[in-house]
Coordinates of C-alpha atoms in Angstrom, one line a residue:
X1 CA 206.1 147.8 94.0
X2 CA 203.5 146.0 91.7
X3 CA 203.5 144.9 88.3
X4 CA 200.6 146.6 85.8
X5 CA 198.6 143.5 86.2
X6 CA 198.7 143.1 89.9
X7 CA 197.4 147.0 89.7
X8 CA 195.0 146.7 87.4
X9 CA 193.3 143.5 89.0
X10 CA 192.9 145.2 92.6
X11 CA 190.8 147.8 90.7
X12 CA 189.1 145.4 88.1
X13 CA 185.9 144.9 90.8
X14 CA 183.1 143.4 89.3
X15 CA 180.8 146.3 87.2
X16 CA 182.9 149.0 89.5
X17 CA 181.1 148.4 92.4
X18 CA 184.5 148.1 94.6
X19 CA 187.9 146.6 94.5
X20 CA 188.6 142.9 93.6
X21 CA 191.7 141.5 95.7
X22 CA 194.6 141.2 94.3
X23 CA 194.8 137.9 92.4
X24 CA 190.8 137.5 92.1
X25 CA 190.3 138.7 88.8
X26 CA 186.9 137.4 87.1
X27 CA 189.1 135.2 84.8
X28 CA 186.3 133.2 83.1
X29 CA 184.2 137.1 82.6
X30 CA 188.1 137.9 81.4
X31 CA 188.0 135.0 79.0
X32 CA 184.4 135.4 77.6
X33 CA 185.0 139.4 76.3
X34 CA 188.4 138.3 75.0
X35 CA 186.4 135.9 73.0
X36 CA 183.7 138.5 72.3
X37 CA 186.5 141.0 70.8
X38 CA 188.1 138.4 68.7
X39 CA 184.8 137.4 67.1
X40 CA 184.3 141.1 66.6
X41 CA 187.5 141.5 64.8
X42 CA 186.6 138.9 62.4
X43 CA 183.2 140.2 62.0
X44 CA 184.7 143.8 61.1
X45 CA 187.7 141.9 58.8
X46 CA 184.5 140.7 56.7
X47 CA 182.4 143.8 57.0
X48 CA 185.2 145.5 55.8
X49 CA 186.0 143.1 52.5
X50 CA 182.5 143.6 51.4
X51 CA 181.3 147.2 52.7
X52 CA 183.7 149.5 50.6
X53 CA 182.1 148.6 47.9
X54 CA 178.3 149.6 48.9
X55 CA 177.8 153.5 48.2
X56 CA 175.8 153.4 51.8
X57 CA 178.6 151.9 53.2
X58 CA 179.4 153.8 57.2
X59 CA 182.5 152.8 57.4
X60 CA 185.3 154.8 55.5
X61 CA 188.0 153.9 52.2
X62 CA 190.5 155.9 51.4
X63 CA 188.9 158.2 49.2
X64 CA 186.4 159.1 51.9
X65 CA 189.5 159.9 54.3
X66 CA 191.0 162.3 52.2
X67 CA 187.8 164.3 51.7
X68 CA 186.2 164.2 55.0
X69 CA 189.7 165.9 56.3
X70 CA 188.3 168.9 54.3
X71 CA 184.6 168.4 55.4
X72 CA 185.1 168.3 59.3
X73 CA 184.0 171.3 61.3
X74 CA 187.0 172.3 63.5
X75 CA 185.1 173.9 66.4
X76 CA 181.7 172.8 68.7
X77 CA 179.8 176.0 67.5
X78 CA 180.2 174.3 63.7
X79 CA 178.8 170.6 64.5
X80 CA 175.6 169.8 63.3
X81 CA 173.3 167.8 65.4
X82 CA 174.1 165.7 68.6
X83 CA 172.9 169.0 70.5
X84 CA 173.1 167.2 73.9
X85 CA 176.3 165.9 73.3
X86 CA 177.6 169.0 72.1
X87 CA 176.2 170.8 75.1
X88 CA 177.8 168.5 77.7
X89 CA 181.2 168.6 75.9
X90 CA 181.5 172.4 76.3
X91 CA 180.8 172.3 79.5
X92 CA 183.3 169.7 80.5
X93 CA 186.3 171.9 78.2
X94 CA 185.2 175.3 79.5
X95 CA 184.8 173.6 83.1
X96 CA 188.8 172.4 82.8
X97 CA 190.3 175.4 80.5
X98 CA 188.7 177.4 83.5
X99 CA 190.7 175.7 86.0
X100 CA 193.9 175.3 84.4
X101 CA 193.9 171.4 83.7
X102 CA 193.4 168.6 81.9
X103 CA 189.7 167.9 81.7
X104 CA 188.5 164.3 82.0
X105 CA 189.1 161.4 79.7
X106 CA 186.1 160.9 77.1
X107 CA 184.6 157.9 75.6
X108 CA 182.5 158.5 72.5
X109 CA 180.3 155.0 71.4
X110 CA 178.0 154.4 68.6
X111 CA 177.7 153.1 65.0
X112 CA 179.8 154.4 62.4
X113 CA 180.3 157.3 60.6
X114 CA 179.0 159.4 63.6
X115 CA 181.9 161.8 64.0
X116 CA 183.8 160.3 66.9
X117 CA 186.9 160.6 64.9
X118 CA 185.6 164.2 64.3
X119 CA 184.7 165.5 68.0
X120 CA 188.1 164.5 69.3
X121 CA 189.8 166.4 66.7
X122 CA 187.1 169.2 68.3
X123 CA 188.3 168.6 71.4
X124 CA 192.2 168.4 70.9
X125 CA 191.3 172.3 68.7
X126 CA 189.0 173.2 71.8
X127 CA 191.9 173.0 74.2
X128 CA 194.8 174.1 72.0
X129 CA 196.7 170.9 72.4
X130 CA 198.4 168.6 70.0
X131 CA 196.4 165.3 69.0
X132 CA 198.3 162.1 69.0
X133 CA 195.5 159.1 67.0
X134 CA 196.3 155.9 66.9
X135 CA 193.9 152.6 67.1
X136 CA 193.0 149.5 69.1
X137 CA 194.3 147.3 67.0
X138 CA 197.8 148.8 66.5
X139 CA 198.2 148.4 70.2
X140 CA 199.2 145.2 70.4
X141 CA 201.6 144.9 73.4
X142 CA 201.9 147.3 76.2
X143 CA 205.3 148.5 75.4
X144 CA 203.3 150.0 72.2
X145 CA 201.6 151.9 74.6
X146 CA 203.9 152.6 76.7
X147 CA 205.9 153.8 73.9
X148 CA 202.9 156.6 73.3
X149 CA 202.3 157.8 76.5
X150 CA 206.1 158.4 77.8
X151 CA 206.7 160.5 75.2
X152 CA 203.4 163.1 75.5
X153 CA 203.5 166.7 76.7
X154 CA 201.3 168.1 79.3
X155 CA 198.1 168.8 78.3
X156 CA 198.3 166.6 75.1
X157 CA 195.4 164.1 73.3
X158 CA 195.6 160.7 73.0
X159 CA 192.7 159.7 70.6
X160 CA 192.4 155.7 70.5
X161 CA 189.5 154.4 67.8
X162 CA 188.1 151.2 67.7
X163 CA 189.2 151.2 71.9
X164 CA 187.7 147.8 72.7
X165 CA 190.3 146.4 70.7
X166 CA 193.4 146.8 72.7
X167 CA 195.4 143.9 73.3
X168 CA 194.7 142.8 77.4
X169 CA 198.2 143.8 78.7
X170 CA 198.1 147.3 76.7
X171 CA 194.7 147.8 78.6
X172 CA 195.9 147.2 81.9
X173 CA 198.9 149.5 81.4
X174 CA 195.9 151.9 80.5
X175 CA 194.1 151.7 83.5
X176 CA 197.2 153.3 85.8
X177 CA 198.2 155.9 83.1
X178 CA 194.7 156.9 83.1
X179 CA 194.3 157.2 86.7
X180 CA 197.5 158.6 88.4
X181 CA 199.2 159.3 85.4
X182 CA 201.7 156.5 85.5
X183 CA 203.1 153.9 83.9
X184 CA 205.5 150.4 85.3
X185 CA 207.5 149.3 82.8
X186 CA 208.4 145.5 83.4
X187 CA 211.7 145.0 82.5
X188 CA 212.8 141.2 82.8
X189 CA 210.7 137.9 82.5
X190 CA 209.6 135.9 85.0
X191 CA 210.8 136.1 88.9
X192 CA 213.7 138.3 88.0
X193 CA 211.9 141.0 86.3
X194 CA 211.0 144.3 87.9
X195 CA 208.6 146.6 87.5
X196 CA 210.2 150.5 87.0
X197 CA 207.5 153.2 87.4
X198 CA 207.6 156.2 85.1
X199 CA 205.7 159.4 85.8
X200 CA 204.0 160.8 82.5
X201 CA 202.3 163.9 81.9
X202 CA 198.8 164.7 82.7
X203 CA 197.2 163.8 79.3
X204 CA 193.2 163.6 78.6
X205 CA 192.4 160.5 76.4
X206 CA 189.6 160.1 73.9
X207 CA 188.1 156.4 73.6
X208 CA 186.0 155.8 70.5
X209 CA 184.0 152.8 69.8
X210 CA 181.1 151.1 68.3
X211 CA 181.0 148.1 70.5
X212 CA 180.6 149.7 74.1
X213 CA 179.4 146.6 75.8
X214 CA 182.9 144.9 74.4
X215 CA 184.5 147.7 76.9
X216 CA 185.5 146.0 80.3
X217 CA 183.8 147.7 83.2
X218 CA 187.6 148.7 84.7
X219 CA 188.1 150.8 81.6
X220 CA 184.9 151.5 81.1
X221 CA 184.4 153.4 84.7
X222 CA 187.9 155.5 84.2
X223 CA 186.5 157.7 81.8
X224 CA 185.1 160.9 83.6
X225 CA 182.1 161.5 80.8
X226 CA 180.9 159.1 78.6
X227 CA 179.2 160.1 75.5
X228 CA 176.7 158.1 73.2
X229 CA 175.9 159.3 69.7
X230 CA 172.9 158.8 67.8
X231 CA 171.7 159.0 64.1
X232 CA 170.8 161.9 62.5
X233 CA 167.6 163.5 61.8
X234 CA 166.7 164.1 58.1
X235 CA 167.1 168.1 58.7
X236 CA 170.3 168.1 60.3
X237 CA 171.8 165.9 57.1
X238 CA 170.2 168.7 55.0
X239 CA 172.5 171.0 56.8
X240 CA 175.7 168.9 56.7
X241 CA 175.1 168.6 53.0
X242 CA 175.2 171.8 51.5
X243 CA 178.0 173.0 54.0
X244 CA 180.2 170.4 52.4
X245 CA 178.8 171.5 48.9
X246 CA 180.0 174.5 49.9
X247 CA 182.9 173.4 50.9
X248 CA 183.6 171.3 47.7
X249 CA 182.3 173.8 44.9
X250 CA 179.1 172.1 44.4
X251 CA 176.1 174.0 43.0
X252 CA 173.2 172.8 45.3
X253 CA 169.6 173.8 45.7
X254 CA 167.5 172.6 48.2
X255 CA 165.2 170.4 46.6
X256 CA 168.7 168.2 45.7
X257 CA 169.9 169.0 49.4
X258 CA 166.9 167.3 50.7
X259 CA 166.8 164.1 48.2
X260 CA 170.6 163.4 49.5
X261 CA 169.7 163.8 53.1
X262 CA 166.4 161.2 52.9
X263 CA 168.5 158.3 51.4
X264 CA 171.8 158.8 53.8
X265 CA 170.8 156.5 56.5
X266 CA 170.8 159.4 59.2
X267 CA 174.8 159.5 58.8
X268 CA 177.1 162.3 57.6
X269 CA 179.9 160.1 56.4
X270 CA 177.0 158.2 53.7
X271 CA 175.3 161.9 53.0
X272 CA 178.5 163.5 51.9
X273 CA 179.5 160.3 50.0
X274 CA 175.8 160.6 47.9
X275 CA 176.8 164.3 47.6
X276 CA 180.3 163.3 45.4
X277 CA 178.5 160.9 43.5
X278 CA 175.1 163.1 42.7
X279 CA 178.4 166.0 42.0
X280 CA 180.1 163.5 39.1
X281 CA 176.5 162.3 37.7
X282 CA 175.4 166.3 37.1
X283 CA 178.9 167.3 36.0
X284 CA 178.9 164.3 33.3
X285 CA 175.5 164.3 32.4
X286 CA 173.5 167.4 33.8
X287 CA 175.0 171.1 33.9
X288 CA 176.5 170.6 37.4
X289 CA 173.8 172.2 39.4
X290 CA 172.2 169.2 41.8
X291 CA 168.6 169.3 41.7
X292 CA 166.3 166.8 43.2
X293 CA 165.6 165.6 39.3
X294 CA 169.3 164.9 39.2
X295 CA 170.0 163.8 42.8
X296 CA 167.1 161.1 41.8
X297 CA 168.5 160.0 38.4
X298 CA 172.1 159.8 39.9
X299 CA 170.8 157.8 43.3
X300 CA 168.4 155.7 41.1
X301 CA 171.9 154.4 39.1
X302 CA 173.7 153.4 42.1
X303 CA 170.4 152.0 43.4
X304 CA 170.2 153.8 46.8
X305 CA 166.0 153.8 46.9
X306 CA 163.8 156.6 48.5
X307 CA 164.8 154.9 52.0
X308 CA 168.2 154.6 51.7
X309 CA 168.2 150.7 50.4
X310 CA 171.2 149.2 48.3
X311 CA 171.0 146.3 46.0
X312 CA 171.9 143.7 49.0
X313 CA 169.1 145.4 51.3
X314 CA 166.4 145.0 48.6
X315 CA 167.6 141.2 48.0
X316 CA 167.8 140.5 51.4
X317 CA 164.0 142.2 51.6
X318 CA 162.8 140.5 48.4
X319 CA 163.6 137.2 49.1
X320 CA 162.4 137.3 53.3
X321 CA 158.7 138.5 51.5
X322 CA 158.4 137.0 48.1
X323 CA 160.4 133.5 48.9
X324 CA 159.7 132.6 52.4
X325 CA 156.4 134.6 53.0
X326 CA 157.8 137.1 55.2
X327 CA 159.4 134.2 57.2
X328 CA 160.2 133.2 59.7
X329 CA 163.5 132.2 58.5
X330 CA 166.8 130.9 59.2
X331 CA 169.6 133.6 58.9
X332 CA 172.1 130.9 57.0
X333 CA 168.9 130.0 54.8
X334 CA 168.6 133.7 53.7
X335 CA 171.8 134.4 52.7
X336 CA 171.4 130.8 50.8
X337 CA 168.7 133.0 48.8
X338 CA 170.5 135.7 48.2
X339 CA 173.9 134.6 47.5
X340 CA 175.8 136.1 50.7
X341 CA 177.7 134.5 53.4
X342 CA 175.4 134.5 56.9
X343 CA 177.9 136.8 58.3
X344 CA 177.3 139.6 55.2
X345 CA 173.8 139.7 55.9
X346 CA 173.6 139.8 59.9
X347 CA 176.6 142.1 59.7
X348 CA 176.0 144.4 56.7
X349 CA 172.2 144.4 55.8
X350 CA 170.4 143.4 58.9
X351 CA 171.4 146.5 61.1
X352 CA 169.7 148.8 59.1
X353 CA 166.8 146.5 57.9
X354 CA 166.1 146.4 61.6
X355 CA 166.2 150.1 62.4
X356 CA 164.3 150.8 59.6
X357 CA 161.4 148.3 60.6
X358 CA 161.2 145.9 57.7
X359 CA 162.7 143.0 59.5
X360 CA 163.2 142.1 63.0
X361 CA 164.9 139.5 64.8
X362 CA 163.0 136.3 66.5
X363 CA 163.9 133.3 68.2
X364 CA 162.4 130.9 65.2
X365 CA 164.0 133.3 62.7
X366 CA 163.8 137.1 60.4
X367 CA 160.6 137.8 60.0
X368 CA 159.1 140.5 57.7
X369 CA 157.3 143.7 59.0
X370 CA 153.7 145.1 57.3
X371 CA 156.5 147.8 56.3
X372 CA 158.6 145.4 54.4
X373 CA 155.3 144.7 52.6
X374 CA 154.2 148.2 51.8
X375 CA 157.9 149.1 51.1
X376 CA 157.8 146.1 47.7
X377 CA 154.7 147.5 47.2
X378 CA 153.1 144.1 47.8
X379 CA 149.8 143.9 49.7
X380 CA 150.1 141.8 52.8
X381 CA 148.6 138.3 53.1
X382 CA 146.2 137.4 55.5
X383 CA 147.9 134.5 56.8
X384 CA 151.1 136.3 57.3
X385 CA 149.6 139.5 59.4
X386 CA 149.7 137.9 63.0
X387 CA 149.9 134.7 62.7
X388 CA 154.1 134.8 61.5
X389 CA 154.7 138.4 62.9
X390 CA 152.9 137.3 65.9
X391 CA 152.0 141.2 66.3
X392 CA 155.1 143.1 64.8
X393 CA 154.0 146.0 63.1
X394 CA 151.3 147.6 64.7
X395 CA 152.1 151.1 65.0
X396 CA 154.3 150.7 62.2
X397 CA 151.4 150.8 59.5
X398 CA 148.8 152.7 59.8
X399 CA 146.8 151.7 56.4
X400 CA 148.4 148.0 55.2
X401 CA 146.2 145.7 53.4
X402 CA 145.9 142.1 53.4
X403 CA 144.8 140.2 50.4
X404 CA 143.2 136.6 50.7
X405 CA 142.1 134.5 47.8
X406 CA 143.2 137.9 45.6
X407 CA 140.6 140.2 47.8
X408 CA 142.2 142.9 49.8
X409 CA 141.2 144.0 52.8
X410 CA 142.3 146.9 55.5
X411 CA 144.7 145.4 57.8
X412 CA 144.8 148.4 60.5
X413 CA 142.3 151.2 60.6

């Protein structure tokens, strides 16, 4: 009989490729992702202090929870977008409901606001089965897990967010429960205590996360489909948005529709945000129909630009371009300029700034993209082009102009 640790290391082999012996467990790999996750945590504590209060915020407050329990489809047929996803999914709940089990444990990875939290509320509705939700972080010691999973029926859905989070011991408790279904309760300290298996029932469990490389390869390879989901196109938001207008009253045309769905970022959770706040700027000032006249006036006042820019991306922007020449510069001197602590601006601005290619990341420093250029409406200088991009941007730009000595001149043609 073996503790949960002494189980969990003779699986833990290195990146799955076969068992470890017992007692051989990559302590100093151990030791680096418990490091990684801790730094994480503090890096979400800080997005969190300063994100609620950005309108294109992904992550969600309060408000958004209460309203995007109303919003979520409750069935595959009803999602919008991640068609592959979606496909795969059915086929791995039909596949199981088909042959009378549980079907394989799911782990759903990517930035927030996706709808993880929403597909595994899909899935539990899918199967007919009760949902249990709960968190990495609230899973502090193994007996809080343990504490979960004695207590399921057969069939049930354990949906853990934020997964890479769980404390070490909880995790390794995980790995046997997720495998055969099982769970050793230690009961004792040191040489006197004893380890008391307890069967539990056949359960499917649904990991979210936005950190999967934070995910130790022993969890990591239990999880019988894996799922990764991406932003958004423009049309799909279009969609989302006037089914939760819909959904919430809101008298939407199209034009409006299509004004909310270019500024959200490629995520649901910001596009129905901007819907409630165009909805209170045309019932106050307008006569509550959303146009793309009012969607504009409203988006203009909480200064979301035509690409989905806040006040902290345009300062972040303004200053790489008009103070430092489109850099390259030091991510501590940046946030000097703009008033931010480092960790705000790599955190919270610089995700997005990157996707969007106006910034990107080199080893002397953030330097600024032709885009960044033609997004200020600034012409681009000469001695910025290649010399401090060192070739970032082509492909980017197809007509940016330089201007030397006040002369401008076609950068690309």
């Amino acid at each position: 009989m073996t503790g949960p640790q002494e189980s969990a290391s003779r699986d833990d082999g290195p990146r799955g490729t076969g068992p470890a012996r017992a007692g051989t467990a990559p302590v100093r790999d151990t030791a680096v992702r418990d490091t990684a996750v801790r730094d994480t945590a503090v890096r979400d504590t800080a997005v969190r202090d300063t994100d609620p209060d950005r309108v294109v915020s992904a992550l969600a407050d309060a408000d958004d929870r209460v309203v995007e329990g109303a919003l979520r489809p409750k069935r595959l047929n009803e999602l919008v977008g991640q068609t592959r996803v979606r496909e795969q999914l059915s086929l791995v709940l039909e596949g199981a409901a088909r042959r009378g089990r549980a079907p394989d444990h799911v782990l759903l990875s990517g930035p927030p606001g996706l709808g993880k939290t929403t597909l595994a509320m899909i899935i539990a509705a899918e199967l007919g089965a009760p949902l249990r939700i709960t968190s990495g972080p609230a899973i502090e010691r193994a007996g809080d897990l343990a504490a979960i999973l004695s207590t399921l029926t057969e069939g049930e859905v354990v949906f853990i967010d934020e997964i890479h989070r769980v404390a070490r011991p909880a995790e390794e408790l995980l790995y046997l429960a997720m495998e055969d279904f099982r769970v050793d309760v230690v009961i004792g300290k040191g040489p006197g205590a004893t380890a008391i298996p307890l069967d539990i029932a056949p359960f499917t469990l649904v990991g979210a996360t936005t950190r999967a490389g934070l995910l130790p390869a022993a969890l990591r390879d239990r999880f019988g489909f894996t799922a990764h989901l991406d932003f958004y196109e423009t049309a799909e938001l279009g969609v989302i948005v006037r089914r939760s207008a819909g959904l919430l009253g809101v008298t939407l045309r199209d034009d409006g529709a299509e004004e909310i769905a270019s500024r959200s970022r490629g995520t649901p959770r910001i596009a129905n945000r901007l819907l409630r706040r165009v909805r209170d700027f045309a019932e106050v000032r307008g006569d509550g129909i959303v146009t793309r006249d009012c969607a504009r006036a409203a988006l203009e006042l909480y200064e979301v630009d035509d690409s989905g820019l806040d006040r902290l991306d345009r300062a972040v922007l303004d200053a790489l371009v008009r103070r430092f020449g489109g850099g390259p510069v030091g991510l501590a001197t940046l946030a000097v300029a703009v008033g931010e602590e480092a960790e705000t601006v790599e955190v919270v601005a610089e995700p997005f700034l990157v996707r969007a290619g106006l910034i990107a990341r080199t080893p002397r420093g953030r330097v600024a993209t032709p885009a960044a250029w033609q997004h200020l409406g600034l012409p681009l200088p000469r001695q910025a082009a290649w010399a401090r991009l060192g070739g970032l941007g082509r492909g980017m730009l197809s007509d940016a102009t330089l201007s030397d000595a006040g002369e401008e001149v076609t950068l690309f043609d």
